[in-house]
Amino acid sequence: MLDHVEIMFEDMKPMMKKLKKASYKENMGVFQERYGHYFNEMTSLTENSADKESAADEIARNFADCVEKKFQSAKKKKIDGCLQLDLNFFMIYYVFPALLLTGHEDATLIADHLCDEWGKRFKDSKIKYTDYDSLYDSFREKIFGIF
């Protein structure tokens, strides 16, 4: 299930750098094209399960396990604080919105479980999520004409 889901974080740094409205739209399109199959797999797993709550919980644990194994320090067995912050923002800007963009009726259920597991698993990671349109609409190309 969700084999190598952690690879969706490989382009995290360039996708978060100098993020503006136009680049966010482009980045999200690329992200969905490359990794949309993971979100479809998630929704398929819950859809085909007799117990959707348990399926969503298992998806969240598996997802967090993969990310934790990929990014934790070999010595400390934890993720560096700055890296964790980047992972949190990436979840908020890309993972949750891409999941919700599937439009599947179980997407919110999965997002809720992912959010809960993420907060329990990682230090200082009690994050929330929102949909793509809300994030996209919050971007401004220029603030007071400065940028």
PDB file of N, CA and C in Angstrom, residues 32-108:
ATOM      1  N   GLN A  32       0.297  17.044  -9.134  1.00  0.00           N
ATOM      2  CA  GLN A  32      -0.844  16.143  -9.374  1.00  0.00           C
ATOM      3  C   GLN A  32      -0.531  15.134 -10.480  1.00  0.00           C
ATOM      4  N   GLU A  33       0.138  15.601 -11.512  1.00  0.00           N
ATOM      5  CA  GLU A  33       0.475  14.724 -12.625  1.00  0.00           C
ATOM      6  C   GLU A  33       1.418  13.605 -12.167  1.00  0.00           C
ATOM      7  N   ARG A  34       2.420  13.963 -11.378  1.00  0.00           N
ATOM      8  CA  ARG A  34       3.417  12.992 -10.925  1.00  0.00           C
ATOM      9  C   ARG A  34       2.897  12.065  -9.828  1.00  0.00           C
ATOM     10  N   TYR A  35       2.132  12.608  -8.894  1.00  0.00           N
ATOM     11  CA  TYR A  35       1.803  11.852  -7.682  1.00  0.00           C
ATOM     12  C   TYR A  35       0.302  11.637  -7.453  1.00  0.00           C
ATOM     13  N   GLY A  36      -0.509  12.038  -8.409  1.00  0.00           N
ATOM     14  CA  GLY A  36      -1.952  11.881  -8.268  1.00  0.00           C
ATOM     15  C   GLY A  36      -2.383  10.440  -8.057  1.00  0.00           C
ATOM     16  N   HIS A  37      -1.603   9.509  -8.584  1.00  0.00           N
ATOM     17  CA  HIS A  37      -1.956   8.090  -8.417  1.00  0.00           C
ATOM     18  C   HIS A  37      -1.965   7.680  -6.949  1.00  0.00           C
ATOM     19  N   TYR A  38      -1.139   8.326  -6.116  1.00  0.00           N
ATOM     20  CA  TYR A  38      -1.158   8.011  -4.686  1.00  0.00           C
ATOM     21  C   TYR A  38      -2.484   8.429  -4.050  1.00  0.00           C
ATOM     22  N   PHE A  39      -2.979   9.586  -4.427  1.00  0.00           N
ATOM     23  CA  PHE A  39      -4.241  10.078  -3.872  1.00  0.00           C
ATOM     24  C   PHE A  39      -5.416   9.236  -4.368  1.00  0.00           C
ATOM     25  N   ASN A  40      -5.339   8.809  -5.625  1.00  0.00           N
ATOM     26  CA  ASN A  40      -6.368   7.909  -6.154  1.00  0.00           C
ATOM     27  C   ASN A  40      -6.333   6.554  -5.442  1.00  0.00           C
ATOM     28  N   GLU A  41      -5.124   6.093  -5.129  1.00  0.00           N
ATOM     29  CA  GLU A  41      -4.994   4.836  -4.390  1.00  0.00           C
ATOM     30  C   GLU A  41      -5.591   4.978  -2.989  1.00  0.00           C
ATOM     31  N   MET A  42      -5.321   6.104  -2.341  1.00  0.00           N
ATOM     32  CA  MET A  42      -5.866   6.344  -1.001  1.00  0.00           C
ATOM     33  C   MET A  42      -7.395   6.292  -1.020  1.00  0.00           C
ATOM     34  N   THR A  43      -7.987   7.027  -1.946  1.00  0.00           N
ATOM     35  CA  THR A  43      -9.452   7.078  -1.989  1.00  0.00           C
ATOM     36  C   THR A  43     -10.045   5.733  -2.408  1.00  0.00           C
ATOM     37  N   SER A  44      -9.343   5.007  -3.238  1.00  0.00           N
ATOM     38  CA  SER A  44      -9.798   3.682  -3.635  1.00  0.00           C
ATOM     39  C   SER A  44      -9.778   2.722  -2.442  1.00  0.00           C
ATOM     40  N   LEU A  45      -8.748   2.833  -1.618  1.00  0.00           N
ATOM     41  CA  LEU A  45      -8.652   1.962  -0.441  1.00  0.00           C
ATOM     42  C   LEU A  45      -9.805   2.198   0.530  1.00  0.00           C
ATOM     43  N   THR A  46     -10.164   3.443   0.751  1.00  0.00           N
ATOM     44  CA  THR A  46     -11.282   3.709   1.663  1.00  0.00           C
ATOM     45  C   THR A  46     -12.610   3.324   1.017  1.00  0.00           C
ATOM     46  N   GLU A  47     -12.738   3.626  -0.260  1.00  0.00           N
ATOM     47  CA  GLU A  47     -13.990   3.321  -0.965  1.00  0.00           C
ATOM     48  C   GLU A  47     -14.307   1.834  -0.936  1.00  0.00           C
ATOM     49  N   ASN A  48     -13.272   1.025  -1.054  1.00  0.00           N
ATOM     50  CA  ASN A  48     -13.459  -0.426  -1.117  1.00  0.00           C
ATOM     51  C   ASN A  48     -13.381  -1.109   0.244  1.00  0.00           C
ATOM     52  N   SER A  49     -13.345  -0.336   1.298  1.00  0.00           N
ATOM     53  CA  SER A  49     -13.251  -0.893   2.640  1.00  0.00           C
ATOM     54  C   SER A  49     -14.612  -0.892   3.333  1.00  0.00           C
ATOM     55  N   ALA A  50     -14.850  -1.946   4.098  1.00  0.00           N
ATOM     56  CA  ALA A  50     -16.086  -2.015   4.888  1.00  0.00           C
ATOM     57  C   ALA A  50     -16.031  -1.026   6.049  1.00  0.00           C
ATOM     58  N   ASP A  51     -14.829  -0.740   6.533  1.00  0.00           N
ATOM     59  CA  ASP A  51     -14.633   0.196   7.640  1.00  0.00           C
ATOM     60  C   ASP A  51     -13.750   1.348   7.167  1.00  0.00           C
ATOM     61  N   LYS A  52     -14.381   2.390   6.671  1.00  0.00           N
ATOM     62  CA  LYS A  52     -13.658   3.531   6.096  1.00  0.00           C
ATOM     63  C   LYS A  52     -12.744   4.214   7.113  1.00  0.00           C
ATOM     64  N   GLU A  53     -13.192   4.322   8.361  1.00  0.00           N
ATOM     65  CA  GLU A  53     -12.383   4.950   9.412  1.00  0.00           C
ATOM     66  C   GLU A  53     -11.072   4.200   9.615  1.00  0.00           C
ATOM     67  N   SER A  54     -11.154   2.878   9.711  1.00  0.00           N
ATOM     68  CA  SER A  54      -9.948   2.058   9.895  1.00  0.00           C
ATOM     69  C   SER A  54      -9.031   2.151   8.679  1.00  0.00           C
ATOM     70  N   ALA A  55      -9.623   2.161   7.502  1.00  0.00           N
ATOM     71  CA  ALA A  55      -8.826   2.272   6.277  1.00  0.00           C
ATOM     72  C   ALA A  55      -8.103   3.615   6.227  1.00  0.00           C
ATOM     73  N   ALA A  56      -8.800   4.693   6.568  1.00  0.00           N
ATOM     74  CA  ALA A  56      -8.185   6.024   6.568  1.00  0.00           C
ATOM     75  C   ALA A  56      -7.088   6.107   7.618  1.00  0.00           C
ATOM     76  N   ASP A  57      -7.304   5.475   8.751  1.00  0.00           N
ATOM     77  CA  ASP A  57      -6.297   5.457   9.810  1.00  0.00           C
ATOM     78  C   ASP A  57      -5.048   4.701   9.351  1.00  0.00           C
ATOM     79  N   GLU A  58      -5.242   3.590   8.677  1.00  0.00           N
ATOM     80  CA  GLU A  58      -4.115   2.802   8.167  1.00  0.00           C
ATOM     81  C   GLU A  58      -3.355   3.577   7.085  1.00  0.00           C
ATOM     82  N   ILE A  59      -4.064   4.259   6.235  1.00  0.00           N
ATOM     83  CA  ILE A  59      -3.431   5.091   5.203  1.00  0.00           C
ATOM     84  C   ILE A  59      -2.565   6.158   5.868  1.00  0.00           C
ATOM     85  N   ALA A  60      -3.101   6.821   6.872  1.00  0.00           N
ATOM     86  CA  ALA A  60      -2.373   7.887   7.565  1.00  0.00           C
ATOM     87  C   ALA A  60      -1.118   7.346   8.248  1.00  0.00           C
ATOM     88  N   ARG A  61      -1.230   6.205   8.906  1.00  0.00           N
ATOM     89  CA  ARG A  61      -0.063   5.611   9.579  1.00  0.00           C
ATOM     90  C   ARG A  61       1.000   5.210   8.562  1.00  0.00           C
ATOM     91  N   ASN A  62       0.573   4.594   7.471  1.00  0.00           N
ATOM     92  CA  ASN A  62       1.509   4.175   6.437  1.00  0.00           C
ATOM     93  C   ASN A  62       2.220   5.378   5.823  1.00  0.00           C
ATOM     94  N   PHE A  63       1.466   6.426   5.534  1.00  0.00           N
ATOM     95  CA  PHE A  63       2.016   7.649   4.961  1.00  0.00           C
ATOM     96  C   PHE A  63       3.070   8.251   5.902  1.00  0.00           C
ATOM     97  N   ALA A  64       2.712   8.406   7.169  1.00  0.00           N
ATOM     98  CA  ALA A  64       3.631   8.988   8.153  1.00  0.00           C
ATOM     99  C   ALA A  64       4.857   8.101   8.355  1.00  0.00           C
ATOM    100  N   ASP A  65       4.671   6.789   8.343  1.00  0.00           N
ATOM    101  CA  ASP A  65       5.808   5.863   8.466  1.00  0.00           C
ATOM    102  C   ASP A  65       6.815   6.089   7.345  1.00  0.00           C
ATOM    103  N   CYS A  66       6.316   6.185   6.120  1.00  0.00           N
ATOM    104  CA  CYS A  66       7.185   6.370   4.957  1.00  0.00           C
ATOM    105  C   CYS A  66       7.959   7.684   5.046  1.00  0.00           C
ATOM    106  N   VAL A  67       7.274   8.753   5.421  1.00  0.00           N
ATOM    107  CA  VAL A  67       7.928  10.068   5.535  1.00  0.00           C
ATOM    108  C   VAL A  67       8.947  10.053   6.670  1.00  0.00           C
ATOM    109  N   GLU A  68       8.562   9.464   7.787  1.00  0.00           N
ATOM    110  CA  GLU A  68       9.456   9.417   8.947  1.00  0.00           C
ATOM    111  C   GLU A  68      10.729   8.642   8.616  1.00  0.00           C
ATOM    112  N   LYS A  69      10.605   7.500   7.981  1.00  0.00           N
ATOM    113  CA  LYS A  69      11.775   6.686   7.614  1.00  0.00           C
ATOM    114  C   LYS A  69      12.687   7.429   6.652  1.00  0.00           C
ATOM    115  N   LYS A  70      12.096   8.166   5.731  1.00  0.00           N
ATOM    116  CA  LYS A  70      12.898   8.882   4.729  1.00  0.00           C
ATOM    117  C   LYS A  70      13.675  10.049   5.336  1.00  0.00           C
ATOM    118  N   PHE A  71      13.082  10.768   6.266  1.00  0.00           N
ATOM    119  CA  PHE A  71      13.669  12.029   6.708  1.00  0.00           C
ATOM    120  C   PHE A  71      14.265  12.034   8.111  1.00  0.00           C
ATOM    121  N   GLN A  72      14.078  10.994   8.881  1.00  0.00           N
ATOM    122  CA  GLN A  72      14.640  11.032  10.232  1.00  0.00           C
ATOM    123  C   GLN A  72      16.147  10.844  10.206  1.00  0.00           C
ATOM    124  N   SER A  73      16.797  11.477  11.137  1.00  0.00           N
ATOM    125  CA  SER A  73      18.239  11.384  11.286  1.00  0.00           C
ATOM    126  C   SER A  73      18.598   9.976  11.753  1.00  0.00           C
ATOM    127  N   ALA A  74      19.636   9.414  11.172  1.00  0.00           N
ATOM    128  CA  ALA A  74      20.056   8.065  11.552  1.00  0.00           C
ATOM    129  C   ALA A  74      20.527   8.021  13.010  1.00  0.00           C
ATOM    130  N   LYS A  75      21.154   9.094  13.451  1.00  0.00           N
ATOM    131  CA  LYS A  75      21.680   9.145  14.822  1.00  0.00           C
ATOM    132  C   LYS A  75      20.586   9.379  15.852  1.00  0.00           C
ATOM    133  N   LYS A  76      19.775  10.390  15.627  1.00  0.00           N
ATOM    134  CA  LYS A  76      18.800  10.829  16.627  1.00  0.00           C
ATOM    135  C   LYS A  76      17.441  10.151  16.500  1.00  0.00           C
ATOM    136  N   LYS A  77      17.198   9.481  15.384  1.00  0.00           N
ATOM    137  CA  LYS A  77      15.905   8.848  15.120  1.00  0.00           C
ATOM    138  C   LYS A  77      14.745   9.837  15.207  1.00  0.00           C
ATOM    139  N   LYS A  78      15.016  11.078  14.785  1.00  0.00           N
ATOM    140  CA  LYS A  78      13.964  12.081  14.696  1.00  0.00           C
ATOM    141  C   LYS A  78      14.287  13.014  13.536  1.00  0.00           C
ATOM    142  N   ILE A  79      13.340  13.847  13.193  1.00  0.00           N
ATOM    143  CA  ILE A  79      13.501  14.771  12.073  1.00  0.00           C
ATOM    144  C   ILE A  79      13.921  16.128  12.612  1.00  0.00           C
ATOM    145  N   ASP A  80      14.926  16.729  11.974  1.00  0.00           N
ATOM    146  CA  ASP A  80      15.413  18.053  12.345  1.00  0.00           C
ATOM    147  C   ASP A  80      14.266  19.067  12.294  1.00  0.00           C
ATOM    148  N   GLY A  81      14.272  20.013  13.225  1.00  0.00           N
ATOM    149  CA  GLY A  81      13.196  20.992  13.349  1.00  0.00           C
ATOM    150  C   GLY A  81      12.931  21.806  12.092  1.00  0.00           C
ATOM    151  N   CYS A  82      13.983  22.280  11.431  1.00  0.00           N
ATOM    152  CA  CYS A  82      13.802  23.077  10.204  1.00  0.00           C
ATOM    153  C   CYS A  82      13.212  22.230   9.080  1.00  0.00           C
ATOM    154  N   LEU A  83      13.701  21.012   8.975  1.00  0.00           N
ATOM    155  CA  LEU A  83      13.174  20.103   7.964  1.00  0.00           C
ATOM    156  C   LEU A  83      11.711  19.775   8.261  1.00  0.00           C
ATOM    157  N   GLN A  84      11.382  19.589   9.531  1.00  0.00           N
ATOM    158  CA  GLN A  84      10.004  19.298   9.901  1.00  0.00           C
ATOM    159  C   GLN A  84       9.078  20.448   9.521  1.00  0.00           C
ATOM    160  N   LEU A  85       9.556  21.662   9.710  1.00  0.00           N
ATOM    161  CA  LEU A  85       8.777  22.838   9.322  1.00  0.00           C
ATOM    162  C   LEU A  85       8.510  22.824   7.815  1.00  0.00           C
ATOM    163  N   ASP A  86       9.540  22.515   7.031  1.00  0.00           N
ATOM    164  CA  ASP A  86       9.377  22.423   5.580  1.00  0.00           C
ATOM    165  C   ASP A  86       8.372  21.327   5.209  1.00  0.00           C
ATOM    166  N   LEU A  87       8.467  20.186   5.873  1.00  0.00           N
ATOM    167  CA  LEU A  87       7.531  19.087   5.609  1.00  0.00           C
ATOM    168  C   LEU A  87       6.099  19.497   5.941  1.00  0.00           C
ATOM    169  N   ASN A  88       5.938  20.212   7.044  1.00  0.00           N
ATOM    170  CA  ASN A  88       4.604  20.674   7.438  1.00  0.00           C
ATOM    171  C   ASN A  88       4.007  21.603   6.387  1.00  0.00           C
ATOM    172  N   PHE A  89       4.809  22.566   5.929  1.00  0.00           N
ATOM    173  CA  PHE A  89       4.319  23.494   4.909  1.00  0.00           C
ATOM    174  C   PHE A  89       4.006  22.762   3.601  1.00  0.00           C
ATOM    175  N   PHE A  90       4.832  21.794   3.251  1.00  0.00           N
ATOM    176  CA  PHE A  90       4.592  21.038   2.027  1.00  0.00           C
ATOM    177  C   PHE A  90       3.281  20.260   2.117  1.00  0.00           C
ATOM    178  N   MET A  91       3.024  19.708   3.287  1.00  0.00           N
ATOM    179  CA  MET A  91       1.741  19.013   3.496  1.00  0.00           C
ATOM    180  C   MET A  91       0.577  19.980   3.289  1.00  0.00           C
ATOM    181  N   ILE A  92       0.695  21.176   3.859  1.00  0.00           N
ATOM    182  CA  ILE A  92      -0.379  22.164   3.790  1.00  0.00           C
ATOM    183  C   ILE A  92      -0.573  22.693   2.370  1.00  0.00           C
ATOM    184  N   TYR A  93       0.524  22.969   1.682  1.00  0.00           N
ATOM    185  CA  TYR A  93       0.434  23.575   0.353  1.00  0.00           C
ATOM    186  C   TYR A  93       0.187  22.575  -0.778  1.00  0.00           C
ATOM    187  N   TYR A  94       0.651  21.346  -0.620  1.00  0.00           N
ATOM    188  CA  TYR A  94       0.547  20.404  -1.730  1.00  0.00           C
ATOM    189  C   TYR A  94      -0.215  19.117  -1.413  1.00  0.00           C
ATOM    190  N   VAL A  95       0.160  18.413  -0.363  1.00  0.00           N
ATOM    191  CA  VAL A  95      -0.420  17.089  -0.121  1.00  0.00           C
ATOM    192  C   VAL A  95      -1.919  17.166   0.165  1.00  0.00           C
ATOM    193  N   PHE A  96      -2.313  17.962   1.146  1.00  0.00           N
ATOM    194  CA  PHE A  96      -3.740  18.052   1.467  1.00  0.00           C
ATOM    195  C   PHE A  96      -4.565  18.617   0.310  1.00  0.00           C
ATOM    196  N   PRO A  97      -4.142  19.718  -0.306  1.00  0.00           N
ATOM    197  CA  PRO A  97      -4.949  20.230  -1.435  1.00  0.00           C
ATOM    198  C   PRO A  97      -5.061  19.233  -2.593  1.00  0.00           C
ATOM    199  N   ALA A  98      -3.969  18.520  -2.892  1.00  0.00           N
ATOM    200  CA  ALA A  98      -4.023  17.543  -3.983  1.00  0.00           C
ATOM    201  C   ALA A  98      -4.985  16.407  -3.645  1.00  0.00           C
ATOM    202  N   LEU A  99      -4.986  15.986  -2.398  1.00  0.00           N
ATOM    203  CA  LEU A  99      -5.927  14.957  -1.969  1.00  0.00           C
ATOM    204  C   LEU A  99      -7.366  15.444  -2.114  1.00  0.00           C
ATOM    205  N   LEU A 100      -7.626  16.656  -1.665  1.00  0.00           N
ATOM    206  CA  LEU A 100      -8.979  17.212  -1.750  1.00  0.00           C
ATOM    207  C   LEU A 100      -9.402  17.469  -3.197  1.00  0.00           C
ATOM    208  N   LEU A 101      -8.438  17.766  -4.066  1.00  0.00           N
ATOM    209  CA  LEU A 101      -8.749  17.995  -5.487  1.00  0.00           C
ATOM    210  C   LEU A 101      -9.245  16.735  -6.201  1.00  0.00           C
ATOM    211  N   THR A 102      -9.057  15.573  -5.591  1.00  0.00           N
ATOM    212  CA  THR A 102      -9.592  14.360  -6.216  1.00  0.00           C
ATOM    213  C   THR A 102     -11.111  14.435  -6.291  1.00  0.00           C
ATOM    214  N   GLY A 103     -11.707  15.229  -5.386  1.00  0.00           N
ATOM    215  CA  GLY A 103     -13.154  15.359  -5.378  1.00  0.00           C
ATOM    216  C   GLY A 103     -13.867  14.128  -4.847  1.00  0.00           C
ATOM    217  N   HIS A 104     -13.111  13.184  -4.363  1.00  0.00           N
ATOM    218  CA  HIS A 104     -13.699  11.947  -3.853  1.00  0.00           C
ATOM    219  C   HIS A 104     -14.389  12.204  -2.521  1.00  0.00           C
ATOM    220  N   GLU A 105     -15.490  11.519  -2.286  1.00  0.00           N
ATOM    221  CA  GLU A 105     -16.261  11.729  -1.052  1.00  0.00           C
ATOM    222  C   GLU A 105     -15.479  11.342   0.205  1.00  0.00           C
ATOM    223  N   ASP A 106     -14.451  10.494   0.078  1.00  0.00           N
ATOM    224  CA  ASP A 106     -13.640  10.096   1.230  1.00  0.00           C
ATOM    225  C   ASP A 106     -12.390  10.953   1.415  1.00  0.00           C
ATOM    226  N   ALA A 107     -12.161  11.916   0.552  1.00  0.00           N
ATOM    227  CA  ALA A 107     -10.939  12.725   0.624  1.00  0.00           C
ATOM    228  C   ALA A 107     -10.823  13.475   1.954  1.00  0.00           C
ATOM    229  N   THR A 108     -11.906  14.036   2.434  1.00  0.00           N
ATOM    230  CA  THR A 108     -11.871  14.773   3.706  1.00  0.00           C
ATOM    231  C   THR A 108     -11.615  13.824   4.872  1.00  0.00           C
TER     232      THR A 108
END
